[in-house]
Short mmCIF file of C-alpha atoms in Angstrom, two decimals:
data_model
loop_
_atom_site.label_atom_id
_atom_site.label_comp_id
_atom_site.label_asym_id
_atom_site.label_seq_id
_atom_site.Cartn_x
_atom_site.Cartn_y
_atom_site.Cartn_z
CA UNK A 1 -0.13 0.00 -0.04
CA UNK A 2 2.76 2.40 0.92
CA UNK A 3 4.79 1.56 -2.47
CA UNK A 4 1.25 2.49 -4.44
CA UNK A 5 1.05 5.79 -2.42
CA UNK A 6 4.63 6.43 -2.97
CA UNK A 7 4.31 5.92 -7.14
CA UNK A 8 1.23 8.11 -7.04
CA UNK A 9 2.95 10.76 -5.15
CA UNK A 10 5.71 11.20 -7.58
CA UNK A 11 3.20 11.13 -10.53
CA UNK A 12 1.67 14.04 -8.96
CA UNK A 13 5.02 15.63 -8.54
CA UNK A 14 5.75 15.30 -11.86
CA UNK A 15 2.95 16.71 -13.20
CA UNK A 16 2.80 19.22 -10.72
CA UNK A 17 6.70 20.29 -12.18
CA UNK A 18 5.25 19.78 -15.56
CA UNK A 19 2.33 22.70 -15.31
CA UNK A 20 4.51 24.78 -13.25
CA UNK A 21 7.19 24.69 -16.44
CA UNK A 22 4.27 25.82 -18.78
CA UNK A 23 3.95 22.24 -20.55
CA UNK A 24 1.97 22.42 -23.86
CA UNK A 25 -1.60 21.00 -22.99
CA UNK A 26 -3.15 22.51 -26.67
CA UNK A 27 -4.51 20.14 -29.18
CA UNK A 28 -2.94 21.93 -32.61
CA UNK A 29 -0.81 20.06 -33.22
CA UNK A 30 -2.13 17.26 -31.07
CA UNK A 31 -0.35 15.62 -27.96
CA UNK A 32 0.95 12.30 -29.21
CA UNK A 33 -1.08 10.46 -26.40
CA UNK A 34 -4.48 11.98 -27.96
CA UNK A 35 -3.44 11.04 -31.53
CA UNK A 36 -1.38 7.75 -31.33
CA UNK A 37 1.76 8.94 -32.04
CA UNK A 38 5.21 8.48 -30.99
CA UNK A 39 8.77 10.19 -31.62
CA UNK A 40 11.78 9.04 -32.95
CA UNK A 41 15.17 10.22 -33.74
CA UNK A 42 14.67 9.80 -37.65
CA UNK A 43 11.25 11.13 -38.22
CA UNK A 44 10.37 13.14 -35.14
CA UNK A 45 7.41 13.14 -33.44
CA UNK A 46 4.34 12.19 -35.62
CA UNK A 47 0.58 10.93 -35.07
CA UNK A 48 -0.39 7.69 -35.98
CA UNK A 49 -0.90 8.65 -39.68
CA UNK A 50 3.00 9.24 -39.93
CA UNK A 51 2.33 13.10 -41.21
CA UNK A 52 0.68 15.07 -38.83
CA UNK A 53 3.16 16.56 -36.21
CA UNK A 54 2.50 15.96 -32.13
CA UNK A 55 4.06 17.18 -28.82
CA UNK A 56 5.39 14.20 -26.53
CA UNK A 57 4.21 14.12 -22.82
CA UNK A 58 5.41 12.98 -19.50
CA UNK A 59 9.25 12.58 -21.20
CA UNK A 60 8.34 10.53 -23.85
CA UNK A 61 10.86 11.75 -26.21
CA UNK A 62 14.01 9.70 -26.87
CA UNK A 63 15.71 12.87 -28.42
CA UNK A 64 15.80 14.38 -25.00
CA UNK A 65 16.45 17.64 -27.51
CA UNK A 66 14.42 20.60 -29.17
CA UNK A 67 13.72 18.25 -31.83
CA UNK A 68 11.27 16.82 -29.72
CA UNK A 69 9.18 20.19 -29.98
CA UNK A 70 8.52 22.60 -32.65
CA UNK A 71 11.04 25.56 -32.10
CA UNK A 72 9.99 27.96 -34.55
CA UNK A 73 6.50 27.92 -32.99
CA UNK A 74 8.43 29.18 -29.78
CA UNK A 75 8.49 25.86 -27.93
CA UNK A 76 11.40 24.18 -26.46
CA UNK A 77 11.87 20.75 -24.62
CA UNK A 78 12.83 20.70 -20.76
CA UNK A 79 13.39 17.07 -20.22
CA UNK A 80 9.83 16.76 -19.14
CA UNK A 81 7.46 18.03 -21.95
CA UNK A 82 7.38 21.09 -24.54
CA UNK A 83 7.07 24.17 -22.78
CA UNK A 84 6.86 27.92 -23.73
CA UNK A 85 10.53 28.57 -21.91
CA UNK A 86 13.10 29.40 -23.71
CA UNK A 87 15.34 26.10 -23.69
CA UNK A 88 18.73 24.98 -24.65
CA UNK A 89 19.41 21.71 -25.44
CA UNK A 90 21.04 19.85 -24.24
CA UNK A 91 21.46 22.34 -21.35
CA UNK A 92 24.40 25.32 -21.47
CA UNK A 93 27.18 25.02 -19.42
CA UNK A 94 28.19 27.09 -16.12
CA UNK A 95 29.98 29.91 -18.05
CA UNK A 96 27.27 30.14 -20.77
CA UNK A 97 23.51 31.46 -21.34
CA UNK A 98 20.79 30.39 -23.56
CA UNK A 99 20.17 32.68 -26.46
CA UNK A 100 18.38 33.20 -29.55
CA UNK A 101 20.69 33.57 -32.75
CA UNK A 102 19.14 33.60 -35.99
CA UNK A 103 17.53 30.55 -35.30
CA UNK A 104 17.03 28.05 -32.43
CA UNK A 105 18.18 28.56 -29.07
CA UNK A 106 21.90 27.96 -28.78
CA UNK A 107 24.34 28.47 -25.89
CA UNK A 108 26.44 31.45 -26.26
CA UNK A 109 29.27 32.31 -23.94
CA UNK A 110 28.27 34.58 -21.10
CA UNK A 111 29.94 37.79 -21.68
CA UNK A 112 29.53 39.16 -18.13
CA UNK A 113 31.99 36.52 -16.64
CA UNK A 114 34.79 37.07 -19.37
CA UNK A 115 34.60 40.84 -19.65
CA UNK A 116 37.77 42.47 -19.58
CA UNK A 117 39.98 39.38 -18.95
CA UNK A 118 43.61 39.53 -20.22
CA UNK A 119 45.74 36.58 -21.51
CA UNK A 120 47.60 36.32 -18.25
CA UNK A 121 44.29 34.48 -17.41
CA UNK A 122 44.43 31.72 -19.91
CA UNK A 123 46.14 29.14 -18.65
CA UNK A 124 46.20 25.69 -20.41
CA UNK A 125 45.62 22.61 -18.06
CA UNK A 126 47.57 19.45 -18.90
CA UNK A 127 46.40 15.78 -18.30
CA UNK A 128 49.30 12.83 -17.82
CA UNK A 129 47.75 9.62 -18.75
CA UNK A 130 49.76 6.59 -19.30
CA UNK A 131 50.95 6.46 -22.94
CA UNK A 132 49.05 10.03 -23.89
CA UNK A 133 49.01 13.47 -22.32
CA UNK A 134 46.39 16.06 -23.02
CA UNK A 135 45.96 19.62 -22.68
CA UNK A 136 42.93 21.67 -22.78
CA UNK A 137 41.68 25.57 -22.73
CA UNK A 138 38.83 27.54 -21.87
CA UNK A 139 36.67 27.91 -25.39
CA UNK A 140 35.01 31.09 -24.17
CA UNK A 141 38.35 32.51 -22.17
CA UNK A 142 39.64 32.25 -26.24
CA UNK A 143 36.44 33.93 -27.77
CA UNK A 144 36.78 36.72 -25.35
CA UNK A 145 40.63 37.14 -26.04
CA UNK A 146 40.09 36.98 -29.70
CA UNK A 147 41.80 33.80 -30.02
CA UNK A 148 40.71 30.73 -32.06
CA UNK A 149 39.74 27.48 -30.21
CA UNK A 150 39.87 25.31 -33.24
CA UNK A 151 43.11 25.87 -34.66
CA UNK A 152 45.64 24.55 -32.19
CA UNK A 153 49.32 23.33 -33.11
CA UNK A 154 52.28 22.06 -31.63
CA UNK A 155 55.70 22.39 -32.40
CA UNK A 156 55.37 20.00 -35.71
CA UNK A 157 51.85 21.48 -37.45
CA UNK A 158 51.38 18.63 -39.46
CA UNK A 159 48.00 17.10 -39.81
CA UNK A 160 49.63 13.85 -38.71
CA UNK A 161 49.70 15.89 -35.21
CA UNK A 162 46.48 17.46 -34.73
CA UNK A 163 43.94 15.30 -32.23
CA UNK A 164 41.82 18.24 -31.33
CA UNK A 165 38.78 18.20 -30.01
CA UNK A 166 35.83 19.70 -27.81
CA UNK A 167 34.49 18.26 -24.46
CA UNK A 168 33.18 19.66 -21.05
CA UNK A 169 35.29 19.56 -17.87
CA UNK A 170 33.82 20.63 -14.59
CA UNK A 171 30.88 22.26 -16.37
CA UNK A 172 32.77 24.19 -18.33
CA UNK A 173 33.21 24.14 -22.74
CA UNK A 174 37.01 23.35 -23.51
CA UNK A 175 39.21 22.34 -26.58
CA UNK A 176 41.80 20.12 -26.09
CA UNK A 177 44.50 18.36 -27.85
CA UNK A 178 46.08 14.91 -27.49
CA UNK A 179 49.95 13.97 -27.44
CA UNK A 180 51.19 10.76 -27.70
CA UNK A 181 54.06 10.50 -24.91
CA UNK A 182 56.93 8.94 -27.23
CA UNK A 183 60.32 10.66 -27.72
CA UNK A 184 60.61 12.73 -31.00
CA UNK A 185 56.76 12.63 -31.63
CA UNK A 186 55.55 15.69 -33.33
CA UNK A 187 58.39 17.89 -31.69
CA UNK A 188 58.53 16.19 -28.20
CA UNK A 189 61.34 16.81 -26.23
CA UNK A 190 62.58 13.80 -23.56
CA UNK A 191 64.82 14.94 -20.84
CA UNK A 192 65.19 12.93 -17.49
CA UNK A 193 66.89 13.17 -13.96
CA UNK A 194 67.78 10.44 -11.56
CA UNK A 195 63.78 9.68 -10.77
CA UNK A 196 61.64 10.92 -13.87
CA UNK A 197 60.96 11.31 -17.44
CA UNK A 198 59.97 14.68 -18.63
CA UNK A 199 57.97 15.18 -21.82
CA UNK A 200 57.34 18.56 -23.24
CA UNK A 201 56.21 20.21 -26.08
CA UNK A 202 54.90 23.98 -27.13
CA UNK A 203 50.93 24.29 -27.75
CA UNK A 204 50.67 27.44 -30.36
CA UNK A 205 47.15 29.23 -30.32
CA UNK A 206 46.51 31.79 -33.00
CA UNK A 207 44.31 34.78 -33.09
CA UNK A 208 41.16 34.91 -34.70
CA UNK A 209 41.54 35.39 -38.48
CA UNK A 210 40.77 38.85 -39.81
CA UNK A 211 41.61 41.92 -42.21
CA UNK A 212 43.48 42.96 -39.86
CA UNK A 213 46.52 41.38 -37.35
CA UNK A 214 46.41 43.10 -33.86
CA UNK A 215 47.91 40.27 -31.30
CA UNK A 216 50.51 37.83 -31.59
CA UNK A 217 50.02 34.09 -31.24
CA UNK A 218 50.04 32.49 -27.86
CA UNK A 219 52.57 29.78 -26.85
CA UNK A 220 52.80 27.43 -24.14
CA UNK A 221 55.43 24.94 -22.80
CA UNK A 222 53.16 22.11 -21.42
CA UNK A 223 55.20 18.99 -20.00
CA UNK A 224 54.14 15.80 -17.96
CA UNK A 225 56.55 14.11 -15.56
CA UNK A 226 56.62 10.25 -15.13
CA UNK A 227 58.10 7.88 -12.88
CA UNK A 228 61.52 6.85 -14.37
CA UNK A 229 60.73 2.81 -14.62
CA UNK A 230 61.61 -0.07 -16.84
CA UNK A 231 58.42 0.30 -18.63
CA UNK A 232 58.39 3.94 -18.96
CA UNK A 233 61.99 4.23 -19.95
CA UNK A 234 61.02 2.03 -23.04
CA UNK A 235 57.98 3.99 -23.41
CA UNK A 236 60.17 7.38 -24.28
CA UNK A 237 62.69 5.62 -26.36
CA UNK A 238 62.74 5.75 -30.03
CA UNK A 239 64.05 2.29 -31.36
CA UNK A 240 64.83 -0.03 -28.29
CA UNK A 241 65.81 -3.66 -28.69
CA UNK A 242 62.46 -5.36 -27.62
CA UNK A 243 60.69 -8.51 -27.95
CA UNK A 244 56.94 -8.74 -26.88
CA UNK A 245 54.71 -11.93 -26.52
CA UNK A 246 51.25 -12.56 -25.18
CA UNK A 247 51.16 -15.16 -22.25
CA UNK A 248 48.50 -17.02 -20.19
CA UNK A 249 49.53 -17.17 -16.57
CA UNK A 250 50.20 -20.76 -14.74
CA UNK A 251 46.93 -22.15 -13.05
CA UNK A 252 44.96 -19.16 -14.36
CA UNK A 253 42.91 -17.23 -16.82
CA UNK A 254 43.24 -14.33 -19.40
CA UNK A 255 46.19 -13.22 -21.63
CA UNK A 256 48.73 -10.65 -20.59
CA UNK A 257 51.59 -9.35 -22.31
CA UNK A 258 55.17 -9.87 -21.53
CA UNK A 259 58.32 -8.03 -23.03
CA UNK A 260 61.89 -8.10 -22.79
CA UNK A 261 64.46 -5.71 -23.30
CA UNK A 262 68.03 -4.92 -23.38
CA UNK A 263 69.54 -1.86 -20.89
CA UNK A 264 72.88 -0.20 -20.38
CA UNK A 265 72.20 0.11 -16.63
CA UNK A 266 70.39 -1.94 -13.62
CA UNK A 267 68.21 0.99 -12.92
CA UNK A 268 66.88 0.22 -16.51
CA UNK A 269 66.67 3.80 -17.45
CA UNK A 270 68.91 3.23 -20.27
CA UNK A 271 67.29 0.91 -23.19
CA UNK A 272 69.73 -0.04 -25.71
CA UNK A 273 68.73 0.96 -29.23
CA UNK A 274 68.22 -1.26 -32.28
CA UNK A 275 71.39 0.41 -33.99
CA UNK A 276 73.63 0.90 -31.25
CA UNK A 277 76.80 -1.16 -31.12
CA UNK A 278 77.55 -3.17 -27.57
CA UNK A 279 81.25 -2.84 -26.54
CA UNK A 280 82.16 -6.75 -25.89
CA UNK A 281 82.75 -7.30 -22.32
CA UNK A 282 80.36 -4.47 -21.21
CA UNK A 283 77.12 -5.39 -18.71
CA UNK A 284 74.12 -5.75 -20.61
CA UNK A 285 70.80 -5.80 -18.57
CA UNK A 286 67.95 -8.06 -19.67
CA UNK A 287 64.80 -6.74 -18.55
CA UNK A 288 61.74 -8.91 -18.46
CA UNK A 289 58.01 -7.33 -17.44
CA UNK A 290 54.48 -8.18 -17.83
CA UNK A 291 52.95 -4.72 -16.39
CA UNK A 292 49.27 -5.86 -16.43
CA UNK A 293 48.98 -9.30 -14.48
CA UNK A 294 48.15 -9.33 -10.95
CA UNK A 295 51.35 -8.75 -9.16
CA UNK A 296 49.66 -9.93 -5.80
CA UNK A 297 49.05 -13.40 -7.31
CA UNK A 298 51.41 -13.69 -10.26
CA UNK A 299 55.24 -13.35 -10.88
CA UNK A 300 57.28 -13.38 -13.69
CA UNK A 301 59.44 -16.30 -13.93
CA UNK A 302 62.56 -16.61 -16.25
CA UNK A 303 62.77 -20.35 -16.50
CA UNK A 304 66.07 -20.71 -19.19
CA UNK A 305 68.50 -18.38 -21.50
CA UNK A 306 70.36 -18.98 -24.37
CA UNK A 307 72.85 -17.37 -26.76
CA UNK A 308 73.33 -18.19 -30.41
CA UNK A 309 75.28 -16.31 -33.26
CA UNK A 310 72.20 -16.63 -35.44
CA UNK A 311 68.59 -16.19 -35.43
CA UNK A 312 67.95 -19.77 -35.03
CA UNK A 313 67.72 -20.91 -31.38
CA UNK A 314 68.57 -24.33 -32.01
CA UNK A 315 71.47 -23.32 -33.65
CA UNK A 316 74.24 -26.12 -32.51
CA UNK A 317 76.59 -23.16 -31.92
CA UNK A 318 75.05 -21.75 -28.82
CA UNK A 319 75.71 -21.20 -24.99
CA UNK A 320 73.12 -21.73 -22.12
CA UNK A 321 73.02 -18.70 -19.86
CA UNK A 322 70.23 -19.27 -17.64
CA UNK A 323 68.53 -23.07 -16.85
CA UNK A 324 66.11 -23.86 -14.17
CA UNK A 325 65.64 -20.31 -13.25
CA UNK A 326 69.43 -19.57 -12.12
CA UNK A 327 72.68 -18.49 -13.80
CA UNK A 328 74.92 -21.09 -15.56
CA UNK A 329 78.73 -21.56 -15.96
CA UNK A 330 79.46 -21.98 -19.30
CA UNK A 331 81.93 -19.06 -20.15
CA UNK A 332 79.92 -16.21 -20.01
CA UNK A 333 79.76 -14.25 -16.78
CA UNK A 334 75.81 -14.29 -16.07
CA UNK A 335 74.08 -13.22 -12.94
CA UNK A 336 70.28 -13.49 -12.13
CA UNK A 337 69.54 -10.10 -10.17
CA UNK A 338 65.74 -10.76 -9.86
CA UNK A 339 63.72 -13.71 -10.78
CA UNK A 340 60.20 -15.18 -9.84
CA UNK A 341 59.54 -12.43 -7.06
CA UNK A 342 57.50 -9.58 -8.93
CA UNK A 343 56.09 -8.91 -12.36
CA UNK A 344 59.50 -7.89 -13.31
CA UNK A 345 63.22 -9.92 -13.97
CA UNK A 346 66.33 -8.81 -14.32
CA UNK A 347 69.27 -11.02 -15.82
CA UNK A 348 72.97 -9.27 -16.01
CA UNK A 349 75.17 -10.35 -19.00
CA UNK A 350 78.54 -9.60 -19.87
CA UNK A 351 78.61 -9.12 -23.34
CA UNK A 352 80.37 -11.31 -25.70
CA UNK A 353 80.38 -12.46 -29.30
CA UNK A 354 80.82 -15.90 -31.11
CA UNK A 355 84.18 -15.71 -33.49
CA UNK A 356 83.42 -14.63 -36.91
CA UNK A 357 80.08 -13.16 -35.61
CA UNK A 358 79.24 -9.33 -35.10
CA UNK A 359 75.90 -10.20 -33.51
CA UNK A 360 74.13 -12.12 -30.91
CA UNK A 361 70.90 -13.27 -30.40
CA UNK A 362 69.52 -13.73 -27.06
CA UNK A 363 66.28 -16.26 -26.51
CA UNK A 364 64.35 -16.94 -22.83
CA UNK A 365 61.64 -18.74 -21.67
CA UNK A 366 59.20 -17.20 -19.34
CA UNK A 367 56.22 -17.94 -17.48
CA UNK A 368 53.59 -16.16 -15.24
CA UNK A 369 54.17 -18.09 -12.15
CA UNK A 370 51.42 -18.39 -9.29
CA UNK A 371 53.23 -16.89 -6.46
CA UNK A 372 51.83 -19.79 -3.91
CA UNK A 373 53.42 -22.47 -6.00
CA UNK A 374 57.05 -20.78 -5.36
CA UNK A 375 58.34 -19.00 -8.32
CA UNK A 376 62.00 -18.09 -7.35
CA UNK A 377 65.21 -19.85 -7.27
CA UNK A 378 66.01 -23.16 -8.71
CA UNK A 379 63.31 -25.68 -9.53
CA UNK A 380 63.75 -29.39 -10.37
CA UNK A 381 60.56 -29.98 -11.81
CA UNK A 382 58.00 -27.85 -13.74
CA UNK A 383 54.60 -27.15 -12.22
CA UNK A 384 51.71 -29.30 -14.47
CA UNK A 385 50.04 -26.03 -15.30
CA UNK A 386 53.31 -24.26 -16.15
CA UNK A 387 53.18 -22.56 -19.61
CA UNK A 388 56.18 -21.63 -21.02
CA UNK A 389 56.45 -18.75 -23.99
CA UNK A 390 59.58 -18.08 -25.80
CA UNK A 391 61.16 -14.00 -25.92
CA UNK A 392 63.96 -13.41 -28.30
CA UNK A 393 66.27 -10.60 -29.12
CA UNK A 394 69.56 -9.94 -31.02
CA UNK A 395 72.38 -7.32 -30.17
CA UNK A 396 74.90 -5.50 -32.33
CA UNK A 397 78.48 -5.88 -31.43
CA UNK A 398 81.13 -3.51 -31.66
CA UNK A 399 82.79 -4.77 -35.26
CA UNK A 400 86.67 -3.18 -34.68
CA UNK A 401 88.34 -5.40 -32.02
CA UNK A 402 91.03 -3.24 -30.90
CA UNK A 403 93.67 -4.61 -28.76
CA UNK A 404 93.50 -3.14 -25.05
CA UNK A 405 96.97 -1.41 -23.94
CA UNK A 406 98.29 -2.35 -20.17
CA UNK A 407 101.49 -0.19 -20.19
CA UNK A 408 102.94 2.90 -21.55
CA UNK A 409 106.49 2.94 -23.30
CA UNK A 410 108.00 5.66 -24.62
CA UNK A 411 111.08 5.57 -27.55
CA UNK A 412 113.83 8.34 -27.69
CA UNK A 413 115.41 9.63 -30.76
CA UNK A 414 118.87 8.49 -31.39
CA UNK A 415 119.66 12.57 -30.87
CA UNK A 416 118.88 11.92 -27.08
CA UNK A 417 120.59 8.64 -26.90
CA UNK A 418 123.71 9.67 -28.27
CA UNK A 419 123.55 13.10 -25.74
CA UNK A 420 122.96 10.65 -22.62
CA UNK A 421 125.95 8.38 -23.95
CA UNK A 422 128.18 11.46 -24.42
CA UNK A 423 127.29 13.04 -20.93
CA UNK A 424 127.69 9.24 -19.36
CA UNK A 425 131.24 9.10 -20.47
CA UNK A 426 132.23 12.56 -19.26
CA UNK A 427 131.03 11.70 -15.67
CA UNK A 428 134.25 11.22 -13.68
CA UNK A 429 133.48 8.05 -10.84
CA UNK A 430 137.11 8.63 -9.16
#
């Protein structure tokens, strides 16, 4: 009984609101409920004869816009019914007002709010996302200052770099442009310190076009800072040496990405580039990661790694680097720095070359191991649910093998030797 009373009260309240808003209740055009009509986005609101226009009632208009009503006759949609109170649909933002400008009601910037502003007030906002950064500028501020809101550009002004769009933030209309967080993309400048990588570009905003030029373009440097990690250092590198696969976790469901890359340092902030030659004897750090897996449940485990002089892991001329999750002693200095404890694994290798080859290929078998099964250290047997997949990278080696000098020898000229001998002979020993 209480539920019935509640529904009745809601109906009465809605009817009261509608009537208070000046809802249309005439007969020409008819109400859709009186002529068996309905509304749809393609045809608008029509009676059952599919010809005569009708007005919807009780929020029965899927368009939810002024298309529901005959605006030219002075009727507007207010989310409940057609009303004689001027409405913009969709409704205006907090810094706009609804006005009629040569046609149906339109949202226009509230001139009172932005009267007398200067360019110093214009401050683009920047949002830093994983893989992208976005910058937004208030549209009404741009209009009030006499600048274009639909013609932004970056350092590189090509069409490829223009990802501009309009949206709403905090009930204010803004125009934004999206950037990829990649080194060299459309003029991006990448810098870093010991803990962060910084991506910087410049946003240029042109003045409103006209016969006279009365102001200079505006420019703003926009920067995003990202924590320096194994993953971000790869994201912001141009052509890193890497390999990526998808892998199903041990005793689990889903598919996750696993990446192996080569780095110059243990902190994994300097990826080795594809065209970069590695000095024989220098340390190379293999970084393996699976950023999307659940780190509370799974760990990335490197089961084995081997090196070959060709892109054939079955090459008979090979050397085992890691076996059973631990480093082997096969003539190549290898250290397992981290393995089976998190979603990142690190293998350090002292770089070497096969006789007669200037490249070395490294292949590793990995798994997403369930932590409860024990994933670190050597394991004599594999879990029945183990799912291994192979990753492979290649390194270019220094092709000019110079002898290393361990001493410094100086040759004297014959003139110096002769002078020294003469001085020796003139010495009186007694």
